[in-house]
């Protein structure tokens, strides 16, 4: 195809395409330069048979789009290219004989096809980049909010601790004084009320401190040899009265793995299992059953706590482990540790999760759903790794004889 056809076309093409694309003369002038570049590269592409010659000008046009246009997914270049293509076809058809027109159109068609593909891919990438930037920004904002929430909890907890200690001290002194003076039943009752209130407040503040320690990775564990069965037995003993009061059958089964020695923090593990069992009592109606069971898995021991309570909706299975993750659909009653649906601040499970994870374990819940009439129940699973040596070298040295089978054991085994 003769290049002279394109030379004859150039000025008229720029004129008519700029007229189609822009209204004002000033804008048109700027556009003419850009269109000139486009036209020349289009001709270059036809001559070489390589449509990629057009890429630099397409890149410039894509980049020229403002951030706002990209964010609103506006002003895609595809309609613009379509307008250029239609205007080109019309002009060519008017200027040349049908044969020549067909030749020219046949030559530029692959160039436009490439331009459409190129622009669509580049714009999709731009949108994706824009979305991922937005997600990153939102994530950073969430992290910032979470950090200020945890900073607030930590500051509030420490600030509340001092006046609370004062109240506890003064009420203890008052109690002492009361004992020496004449017994006054009414005042003793009032004092008991203050004592209960301060005790509950201390528990909440301690929970707040635990949560902020877990959030900031400051929870330090005191590794010692522990036996899961011992810990569970102690929790069951503590909870037994509450269960009896609520006519709840609290059953502890002996399971394989419960007598395995493992290194862990007994106080923290006790706290974790107490939270789960306390919740099981709280969310099980009177007359229900809670059973503690488990099994030995390679390298792990799994404990399950199953209740016949109100259950948990699947969409809340993860949320309950987040701080303040109380479920909106469950109507909590006034604060109470073991009362049916007794309310709490929603820190128990996040702390439990933090403790279990700090031991290298995992916790999750299984429940068909939330139904206060049918009571489908919930099963909390706790997976703990069996650690035969503590992570701390000094402690490992201290407990060395326990971690390795003694020579006596070995000789026993030999005889067996
Ligand atoms: P709190 O008990 O202080 O509300 P938790 O973090 O211990 O906070 O528990 C969060 C929420 O998870 C509870 O408010 C309750 O809605 C739900 N939940 C926990 N354990 C159970 C359970 N065994 N059965 C039903 N719901 C439960």
Short mmCIF file of C-alpha atoms and ligand atoms in Angstrom, two decimals:
data_model
loop_
_atom_site.label_atom_id
_atom_site.label_comp_id
_atom_site.label_asym_id
_atom_site.label_seq_id
_atom_site.Cartn_x
_atom_site.Cartn_y
_atom_site.Cartn_z
CA UNK A 1 0.00 0.00 0.00
CA UNK A 2 1.33 3.43 -0.91
CA UNK A 3 2.48 5.66 1.92
CA UNK A 4 1.41 8.68 -0.08
CA UNK A 5 -2.17 7.76 0.82
CA UNK A 6 -1.29 8.31 4.47
CA UNK A 7 0.52 11.62 3.75
CA UNK A 8 -2.59 12.85 1.99
CA UNK A 9 -4.66 11.71 4.94
CA UNK A 10 -2.58 13.16 7.82
CA UNK A 11 -3.75 16.81 8.05
CA UNK A 12 -7.39 16.08 7.31
CA UNK A 13 -7.37 13.18 9.78
CA UNK A 14 -5.96 15.34 12.57
CA UNK A 15 -8.48 18.06 11.82
CA UNK A 16 -11.57 15.89 11.71
CA UNK A 17 -10.61 13.60 14.64
CA UNK A 18 -9.81 16.60 16.86
CA UNK A 19 -13.17 18.09 15.93
CA UNK A 20 -14.93 14.88 16.93
CA UNK A 21 -13.05 14.65 20.21
CA UNK A 22 -13.00 18.24 21.53
CA UNK A 23 -15.20 21.30 21.43
CA UNK A 24 -13.00 24.32 22.35
CA UNK A 25 -10.31 25.58 19.95
CA UNK A 26 -7.57 25.74 22.66
CA UNK A 27 -8.13 22.17 23.69
CA UNK A 28 -8.19 21.17 20.05
CA UNK A 29 -4.79 22.77 19.46
CA UNK A 30 -3.19 20.65 22.21
CA UNK A 31 -4.98 17.63 20.93
CA UNK A 32 -3.70 18.15 17.40
CA UNK A 33 -0.12 17.58 18.59
CA UNK A 34 -1.08 14.40 20.39
CA UNK A 35 -3.08 13.15 17.44
CA UNK A 36 -0.15 13.95 15.15
CA UNK A 37 2.02 11.66 17.27
CA UNK A 38 -0.67 8.98 17.22
CA UNK A 39 -1.03 9.20 13.45
CA UNK A 40 2.72 9.01 12.77
CA UNK A 41 3.15 6.00 15.03
CA UNK A 42 0.09 4.39 13.44
CA UNK A 43 1.73 4.79 10.01
CA UNK A 44 5.00 3.42 11.41
CA UNK A 45 3.08 0.40 12.70
CA UNK A 46 1.48 -0.20 9.29
CA UNK A 47 4.84 0.09 7.55
CA UNK A 48 6.66 -2.28 9.88
CA UNK A 49 3.70 -4.57 10.50
CA UNK A 50 4.30 -4.15 14.24
CA UNK A 51 1.41 -2.49 16.11
CA UNK A 52 3.54 -2.02 19.25
CA UNK A 53 4.90 1.23 17.80
CA UNK A 54 1.72 2.81 19.09
CA UNK A 55 2.40 1.81 22.70
CA UNK A 56 4.35 4.94 23.83
CA UNK A 57 1.56 7.32 22.90
CA UNK A 58 -1.06 5.01 24.46
CA UNK A 59 1.05 4.89 27.64
CA UNK A 60 1.17 8.68 27.72
CA UNK A 61 -2.61 8.87 27.39
CA UNK A 62 -3.16 6.27 30.11
CA UNK A 63 -0.79 8.05 32.48
CA UNK A 64 -2.37 11.42 31.76
CA UNK A 65 -5.59 10.32 33.42
CA UNK A 66 -6.06 11.95 36.77
CA UNK A 67 -6.09 10.02 40.04
CA UNK A 68 -9.75 10.98 40.56
CA UNK A 69 -10.71 9.57 37.18
CA UNK A 70 -8.93 6.32 38.01
CA UNK A 71 -10.55 6.14 41.46
CA UNK A 72 -14.00 6.63 40.02
CA UNK A 73 -13.20 4.19 37.18
CA UNK A 74 -14.16 7.04 34.85
CA UNK A 75 -12.92 8.17 31.46
CA UNK A 76 -11.68 4.89 30.10
CA UNK A 77 -9.70 5.31 26.90
CA UNK A 78 -11.70 2.66 25.08
CA UNK A 79 -14.58 5.01 24.05
CA UNK A 80 -12.00 7.56 22.87
CA UNK A 81 -10.24 4.96 20.72
CA UNK A 82 -13.62 3.92 19.33
CA UNK A 83 -14.36 7.51 18.35
CA UNK A 84 -10.94 7.85 16.68
CA UNK A 85 -11.48 4.60 14.81
CA UNK A 86 -14.97 5.56 13.57
CA UNK A 87 -13.82 9.03 12.51
CA UNK A 88 -10.87 7.44 10.66
CA UNK A 89 -13.10 5.00 8.79
CA UNK A 90 -15.52 7.74 7.79
CA UNK A 91 -12.76 10.02 6.56
CA UNK A 92 -11.03 7.26 4.60
CA UNK A 93 -14.31 6.25 2.97
CA UNK A 94 -14.94 9.87 1.91
CA UNK A 95 -11.45 10.57 0.60
CA UNK A 96 -10.56 7.46 -1.34
CA UNK A 97 -12.07 5.06 -3.84
CA UNK A 98 -13.72 1.99 -2.28
CA UNK A 99 -10.75 -0.21 -3.24
CA UNK A 100 -8.15 2.07 -1.65
CA UNK A 101 -10.38 2.66 1.39
CA UNK A 102 -10.66 -1.07 1.92
CA UNK A 103 -6.90 -1.41 1.67
CA UNK A 104 -6.25 1.34 4.19
CA UNK A 105 -8.88 0.10 6.62
CA UNK A 106 -7.54 -3.46 6.30
CA UNK A 107 -4.09 -2.14 7.16
CA UNK A 108 -5.08 -0.13 10.21
CA UNK A 109 -7.62 -2.57 11.63
CA UNK A 110 -5.00 -4.79 13.37
CA UNK A 111 -3.37 -1.65 14.79
CA UNK A 112 -6.64 -0.59 16.44
CA UNK A 113 -7.31 -4.14 17.65
CA UNK A 114 -3.92 -4.08 19.34
CA UNK A 115 -4.59 -0.58 20.77
CA UNK A 116 -7.89 -1.74 22.31
CA UNK A 117 -6.27 -4.79 23.87
CA UNK A 118 -3.30 -2.82 25.12
CA UNK A 119 -5.42 -0.06 26.66
CA UNK A 120 -7.82 -2.51 28.33
CA UNK A 121 -4.98 -4.50 29.92
CA UNK A 122 -3.12 -1.38 31.05
CA UNK A 123 -6.26 0.15 32.50
CA UNK A 124 -7.25 -3.04 34.30
CA UNK A 125 -3.79 -3.11 35.85
CA UNK A 126 -4.16 0.52 36.83
CA UNK A 127 -7.53 -0.17 38.49
CA UNK A 128 -6.10 -3.21 40.28
CA UNK A 129 -3.15 -1.16 41.49
CA UNK A 130 -5.55 1.52 42.62
CA UNK A 131 -7.69 -1.02 44.52
CA UNK A 132 -4.72 -2.66 46.15
CA UNK A 133 -3.42 0.80 47.21
CA UNK A 134 -6.85 1.55 48.69
CA UNK A 135 -6.90 -1.79 50.54
CA UNK A 136 -3.38 -1.16 51.85
CA UNK A 137 -4.41 2.29 53.08
CA UNK A 138 -7.54 0.88 54.75
CA UNK A 139 -5.47 -1.87 56.34
CA UNK A 140 -3.00 0.68 57.72
CA UNK A 141 -5.87 2.76 59.07
CA UNK A 142 -7.37 -0.34 60.72
CA UNK A 143 -4.01 -1.21 62.27
CA UNK A 144 -3.71 2.36 63.54
CA UNK A 145 -7.21 2.20 65.05
CA UNK A 146 -6.51 -1.17 66.62
CA UNK A 147 -3.28 0.18 68.07
CA UNK A 148 -5.03 3.20 69.60
CA UNK A 149 -7.74 0.90 70.97
CA UNK A 150 -5.14 -1.30 72.60
CA UNK A 151 -3.20 1.75 73.86
CA UNK A 152 -6.43 3.05 75.37
CA UNK A 153 -7.13 -0.26 77.11
CA UNK A 154 -3.63 -0.38 78.52
CA UNK A 155 -3.65 3.24 79.77
CA UNK A 156 -7.17 2.95 81.20
CA UNK A 157 -6.33 -0.30 82.98
CA UNK A 158 -3.21 1.13 84.61
CA UNK A 159 -4.95 4.36 85.56
CA UNK A 160 -7.85 2.46 87.15
CA UNK A 161 -5.55 0.19 89.10
CA UNK A 162 -4.31 2.88 91.51
CA UNK A 163 -7.68 4.17 92.77
CA UNK A 164 -8.92 0.58 92.93
CA UNK A 165 -6.02 -0.40 95.18
CA UNK A 166 -6.98 2.54 97.43
CA UNK A 167 -10.62 1.41 97.65
CA UNK A 168 -9.53 -2.16 98.38
CA UNK A 169 -7.13 -0.96 101.09
CA UNK A 170 -9.64 1.33 102.80
CA UNK A 171 -12.44 -1.24 102.72
CA UNK A 172 -10.07 -3.85 104.21
CA UNK A 173 -9.19 -1.40 107.01
CA UNK A 174 -12.85 -0.62 107.57
CA UNK A 175 -13.57 -4.33 107.81
CA UNK A 176 -10.85 -4.77 110.41
CA UNK A 177 -12.23 -1.87 112.39
CA UNK A 178 -15.75 -3.25 112.20
CA UNK A 179 -14.59 -6.55 113.63
CA UNK A 180 -13.18 -4.89 116.74
CA UNK A 181 -16.24 -2.71 117.24
CA UNK A 182 -19.74 -3.95 117.88
CA UNK A 183 -20.94 -6.32 115.19
CA UNK A 184 -23.30 -4.52 112.87
CA UNK A 185 -24.91 -6.89 110.42
CA UNK A 186 -26.08 -4.16 108.08
CA UNK A 187 -22.67 -2.53 107.76
CA UNK A 188 -21.07 -5.95 107.25
CA UNK A 189 -23.45 -6.53 104.37
CA UNK A 190 -22.55 -3.17 102.83
CA UNK A 191 -18.88 -3.97 103.19
CA UNK A 192 -19.42 -7.33 101.52
CA UNK A 193 -21.03 -5.44 98.61
CA UNK A 194 -17.99 -3.17 98.26
CA UNK A 195 -15.71 -6.19 98.44
CA UNK A 196 -17.60 -8.03 95.66
CA UNK A 197 -17.67 -4.93 93.49
CA UNK A 198 -13.96 -4.26 93.86
CA UNK A 199 -13.16 -7.92 93.23
CA UNK A 200 -15.10 -7.86 89.96
CA UNK A 201 -13.46 -4.56 89.00
CA UNK A 202 -10.02 -6.03 89.69
CA UNK A 203 -10.85 -9.01 87.43
CA UNK A 204 -11.93 -6.69 84.61
CA UNK A 205 -8.81 -4.55 84.97
CA UNK A 206 -6.60 -7.65 85.03
CA UNK A 207 -8.34 -8.85 81.86
CA UNK A 208 -7.73 -5.46 80.23
CA UNK A 209 -4.05 -5.67 81.12
CA UNK A 210 -3.84 -9.25 79.81
CA UNK A 211 -5.48 -8.23 76.54
CA UNK A 212 -3.10 -5.33 76.03
CA UNK A 213 -0.12 -7.58 76.86
CA UNK A 214 -1.30 -10.11 74.28
CA UNK A 215 -1.90 -7.33 71.71
CA UNK A 216 1.62 -6.06 72.21
CA UNK A 217 3.21 -9.52 72.29
CA UNK A 218 4.28 -9.00 75.87
CA UNK A 219 2.66 -12.06 77.39
CA UNK A 220 5.50 -13.96 78.98
CA UNK A 221 4.93 -17.55 79.93
CA UNK A 222 6.38 -19.24 82.93
CA UNK A 223 7.18 -22.65 81.48
CA UNK A 224 6.96 -25.60 83.85
CA UNK A 225 6.06 -29.25 83.46
CA UNK A 226 2.27 -29.49 83.34
CA UNK A 227 -0.26 -32.26 83.00
CA UNK A 228 -3.46 -31.21 81.24
CA UNK A 229 -5.59 -33.49 83.40
CA UNK A 230 -4.39 -31.79 86.59
CA UNK A 231 -5.24 -28.36 85.22
CA UNK A 232 -8.67 -29.44 84.02
CA UNK A 233 -9.40 -31.15 87.36
CA UNK A 234 -8.59 -27.94 89.24
CA UNK A 235 -10.87 -25.89 86.98
CA UNK A 236 -13.68 -28.43 87.36
CA UNK A 237 -13.28 -28.32 91.15
CA UNK A 238 -13.53 -24.53 91.11
CA UNK A 239 -16.54 -24.53 88.81
CA UNK A 240 -18.38 -27.44 90.41
CA UNK A 241 -20.44 -25.34 92.87
CA UNK A 242 -21.57 -22.99 90.13
CA UNK A 243 -22.54 -25.95 87.95
CA UNK A 244 -24.46 -27.60 90.82
CA UNK A 245 -26.29 -24.31 91.55
CA UNK A 246 -27.39 -24.17 87.95
CA UNK A 247 -28.20 -27.90 87.92
CA UNK A 248 -25.64 -28.41 85.16
CA UNK A 249 -23.91 -31.76 84.81
CA UNK A 250 -20.17 -31.04 84.53
CA UNK A 251 -18.42 -34.19 83.33
CA UNK A 252 -14.70 -34.66 83.00
CA UNK A 253 -13.66 -37.71 80.98
CA UNK A 254 -10.25 -39.27 81.17
CA UNK A 255 -8.70 -39.27 77.72
CA UNK A 256 -5.51 -40.40 76.09
CA UNK A 257 -2.96 -37.59 76.23
CA UNK A 258 -4.39 -35.92 79.33
CA UNK A 259 -1.64 -37.48 81.46
CA UNK A 260 1.19 -36.54 79.10
CA UNK A 261 3.75 -34.23 80.64
CA UNK A 262 4.23 -31.09 78.59
CA UNK A 263 5.89 -27.76 79.24
CA UNK A 264 3.49 -24.88 79.66
CA UNK A 265 2.47 -22.07 81.99
CA UNK A 266 0.11 -23.74 84.50
CA UNK A 267 -1.49 -20.48 85.68
CA UNK A 268 -2.12 -19.20 82.19
CA UNK A 269 -3.45 -22.57 80.97
CA UNK A 270 -5.69 -22.72 84.04
CA UNK A 271 -6.99 -19.22 83.19
CA UNK A 272 -7.62 -20.26 79.56
CA UNK A 273 -9.56 -23.43 80.42
CA UNK A 274 -11.46 -21.65 83.20
CA UNK A 275 -12.66 -19.01 80.71
CA UNK A 276 -13.94 -21.67 78.32
CA UNK A 277 -15.66 -23.73 81.02
CA UNK A 278 -17.09 -20.62 82.70
CA UNK A 279 -18.56 -19.55 79.34
CA UNK A 280 -19.96 -23.05 78.81
CA UNK A 281 -21.79 -22.73 82.15
CA UNK A 282 -22.90 -19.18 81.35
CA UNK A 283 -24.39 -20.04 77.98
CA UNK A 284 -26.02 -23.36 78.92
CA UNK A 285 -29.54 -23.27 80.39
CA UNK A 286 -30.15 -24.90 83.79
CA UNK A 287 -30.23 -28.68 83.61
CA UNK A 288 -27.74 -28.91 80.71
CA UNK A 289 -24.54 -30.90 80.36
CA UNK A 290 -20.94 -29.87 79.83
CA UNK A 291 -18.44 -32.57 78.99
CA UNK A 292 -14.69 -32.26 78.83
CA UNK A 293 -12.95 -34.74 76.60
CA UNK A 294 -9.97 -34.99 74.31
CA UNK A 295 -7.57 -37.15 72.38
CA UNK A 296 -3.91 -37.64 71.68
CA UNK A 297 -2.69 -36.63 68.24
CA UNK A 298 0.85 -36.92 66.89
CA UNK A 299 2.76 -34.22 68.80
CA UNK A 300 -0.42 -32.63 70.15
CA UNK A 301 -3.12 -33.08 72.71
CA UNK A 302 -6.60 -31.88 71.81
CA UNK A 303 -9.08 -30.91 74.51
CA UNK A 304 -12.77 -30.47 73.67
CA UNK A 305 -15.33 -28.75 75.87
CA UNK A 306 -18.85 -29.49 74.70
CA UNK A 307 -21.96 -27.88 76.10
CA UNK A 308 -25.68 -28.19 75.47
CA UNK A 309 -26.11 -24.42 75.42
CA UNK A 310 -27.55 -21.79 73.14
CA UNK A 311 -24.88 -22.32 70.46
CA UNK A 312 -23.03 -19.79 68.32
CA UNK A 313 -23.97 -18.67 64.78
CA UNK A 314 -21.33 -19.65 62.19
CA UNK A 315 -20.70 -16.00 61.28
CA UNK A 316 -19.67 -15.36 64.92
CA UNK A 317 -17.26 -18.32 65.24
CA UNK A 318 -14.25 -16.10 64.63
CA UNK A 319 -15.63 -12.86 66.03
CA UNK A 320 -16.00 -14.19 69.56
CA UNK A 321 -12.20 -14.48 69.74
CA UNK A 322 -11.77 -10.78 68.99
CA UNK A 323 -11.66 -8.32 71.86
CA UNK A 324 -15.08 -7.00 72.89
CA UNK A 325 -16.47 -9.67 70.53
CA UNK A 326 -19.80 -10.02 72.29
CA UNK A 327 -22.50 -11.15 69.94
CA UNK A 328 -25.25 -8.64 69.21
CA UNK A 329 -27.99 -11.27 68.78
CA UNK A 330 -27.42 -12.69 72.29
CA UNK A 331 -29.19 -10.64 74.88
CA UNK A 332 -26.87 -10.62 77.89
CA UNK A 333 -28.19 -10.18 81.40
CA UNK A 334 -26.58 -8.13 84.10
CA UNK A 335 -22.98 -8.92 84.75
CA UNK A 336 -22.45 -12.35 86.22
CA UNK A 337 -19.73 -14.94 85.90
CA UNK A 338 -21.83 -18.06 85.81
CA UNK A 339 -25.44 -16.81 85.64
CA UNK A 340 -27.28 -17.88 82.51
CA UNK A 341 -26.26 -15.44 79.73
CA UNK A 342 -24.43 -13.31 82.28
CA UNK A 343 -22.72 -10.38 80.59
CA UNK A 344 -18.98 -9.77 80.59
CA UNK A 345 -16.72 -7.28 78.84
CA UNK A 346 -15.96 -9.73 76.02
CA UNK A 347 -12.28 -10.17 76.83
CA UNK A 348 -12.27 -13.78 78.07
CA UNK A 349 -11.95 -15.56 74.72
CA UNK A 350 -9.38 -13.16 73.20
CA UNK A 351 -7.21 -13.76 76.29
CA UNK A 352 -7.78 -17.51 76.06
CA UNK A 353 -6.79 -17.47 72.38
CA UNK A 354 -3.70 -15.37 73.18
CA UNK A 355 -2.62 -17.82 75.89
CA UNK A 356 -3.17 -20.91 73.73
CA UNK A 357 -1.38 -19.36 70.75
CA UNK A 358 1.52 -18.25 72.95
CA UNK A 359 1.90 -21.97 73.77
CA UNK A 360 2.06 -22.71 70.03
CA UNK A 361 -1.47 -24.09 70.05
CA UNK A 362 -4.79 -23.26 68.42
CA UNK A 363 -8.38 -22.76 69.54
CA UNK A 364 -11.60 -22.80 67.56
CA UNK A 365 -15.28 -23.43 68.06
CA UNK A 366 -17.77 -25.68 66.36
CA UNK A 367 -21.48 -25.02 66.66
CA UNK A 368 -24.44 -25.68 64.42
CA UNK A 369 -25.80 -22.24 65.16
CA UNK A 370 -27.44 -20.01 67.72
CA UNK A 371 -30.84 -21.16 68.95
CA UNK A 372 -32.03 -20.51 72.50
CA UNK A 373 -34.99 -22.87 72.13
CA UNK A 374 -33.39 -25.88 70.50
CA UNK A 375 -30.00 -25.36 72.21
CA UNK A 376 -27.69 -26.98 69.65
CA UNK A 377 -24.66 -26.45 71.93
CA UNK A 378 -21.06 -25.58 71.15
CA UNK A 379 -17.77 -27.44 71.21
CA UNK A 380 -14.57 -25.53 71.91
CA UNK A 381 -11.43 -27.26 70.65
CA UNK A 382 -8.03 -26.54 72.15
CA UNK A 383 -5.00 -27.99 70.43
CA UNK A 384 -1.80 -27.87 72.46
CA UNK A 385 1.60 -29.05 71.28
CA UNK A 386 3.30 -31.55 73.56
CA UNK A 387 6.55 -29.82 74.39
CA UNK A 388 9.06 -32.10 76.05
CA UNK A 389 11.53 -29.27 76.61
CA UNK A 390 10.82 -25.66 77.56
CA UNK A 391 11.81 -22.91 75.11
CA UNK A 392 14.07 -21.25 77.70
CA UNK A 393 17.49 -22.91 77.99
CA UNK A 394 17.93 -22.14 81.71
CA UNK A 395 14.57 -23.67 82.55
CA UNK A 396 15.37 -26.62 80.31
CA UNK A 397 18.49 -27.25 82.41
CA UNK A 398 16.48 -27.05 85.61
CA UNK A 399 13.98 -29.63 84.42
CA UNK A 400 16.44 -31.83 82.54
CA UNK A 401 15.85 -34.93 84.67
CA UNK A 402 12.12 -34.76 83.88
CA UNK A 403 12.57 -34.29 80.17
CA UNK A 404 14.85 -37.29 79.71
CA UNK A 405 13.95 -40.78 80.83
CA UNK A 406 16.05 -41.67 83.89
CA UNK A 407 18.59 -44.52 83.80
CA UNK A 408 16.27 -46.45 86.09
CA UNK A 409 13.46 -46.11 83.53
CA UNK A 410 15.82 -47.27 80.83
CA UNK A 411 16.86 -50.35 82.73
CA UNK A 412 13.19 -51.06 83.50
CA UNK A 413 12.47 -50.92 79.81
CA UNK A 414 15.34 -53.23 79.06
CA UNK A 415 13.99 -55.81 81.47
CA UNK A 416 10.48 -55.54 80.05
P1 LIG B 1 -17.80 -12.48 77.80
O1 LIG B 1 -18.09 -13.84 78.36
O2 LIG B 1 -17.14 -11.54 78.74
O3 LIG B 1 -18.96 -11.87 77.07
P2 LIG B 1 -15.98 -13.91 76.05
O4 LIG B 1 -14.84 -13.37 75.24
O5 LIG B 1 -15.65 -14.91 77.07
O6 LIG B 1 -16.68 -12.65 76.68
O7 LIG B 1 -17.07 -14.48 75.07
C1 LIG B 1 -17.52 -13.71 73.97
C2 LIG B 1 -18.88 -14.12 73.53
O8 LIG B 1 -18.86 -15.42 72.93
C3 LIG B 1 -19.90 -14.25 74.65
O9 LIG B 1 -20.44 -13.00 74.99
C4 LIG B 1 -20.94 -15.20 74.04
O10 LIG B 1 -21.84 -14.47 73.23
C5 LIG B 1 -20.10 -16.09 73.14
N1 LIG B 1 -19.82 -17.40 73.77
C6 LIG B 1 -18.68 -17.78 74.39
N2 LIG B 1 -18.74 -19.06 74.81
C7 LIG B 1 -19.96 -19.52 74.46
C8 LIG B 1 -20.65 -20.78 74.60
N3 LIG B 1 -20.09 -21.82 75.22
N4 LIG B 1 -21.89 -20.87 74.09
C9 LIG B 1 -22.49 -19.83 73.48
N5 LIG B 1 -21.89 -18.62 73.30
C10 LIG B 1 -20.66 -18.45 73.77
#
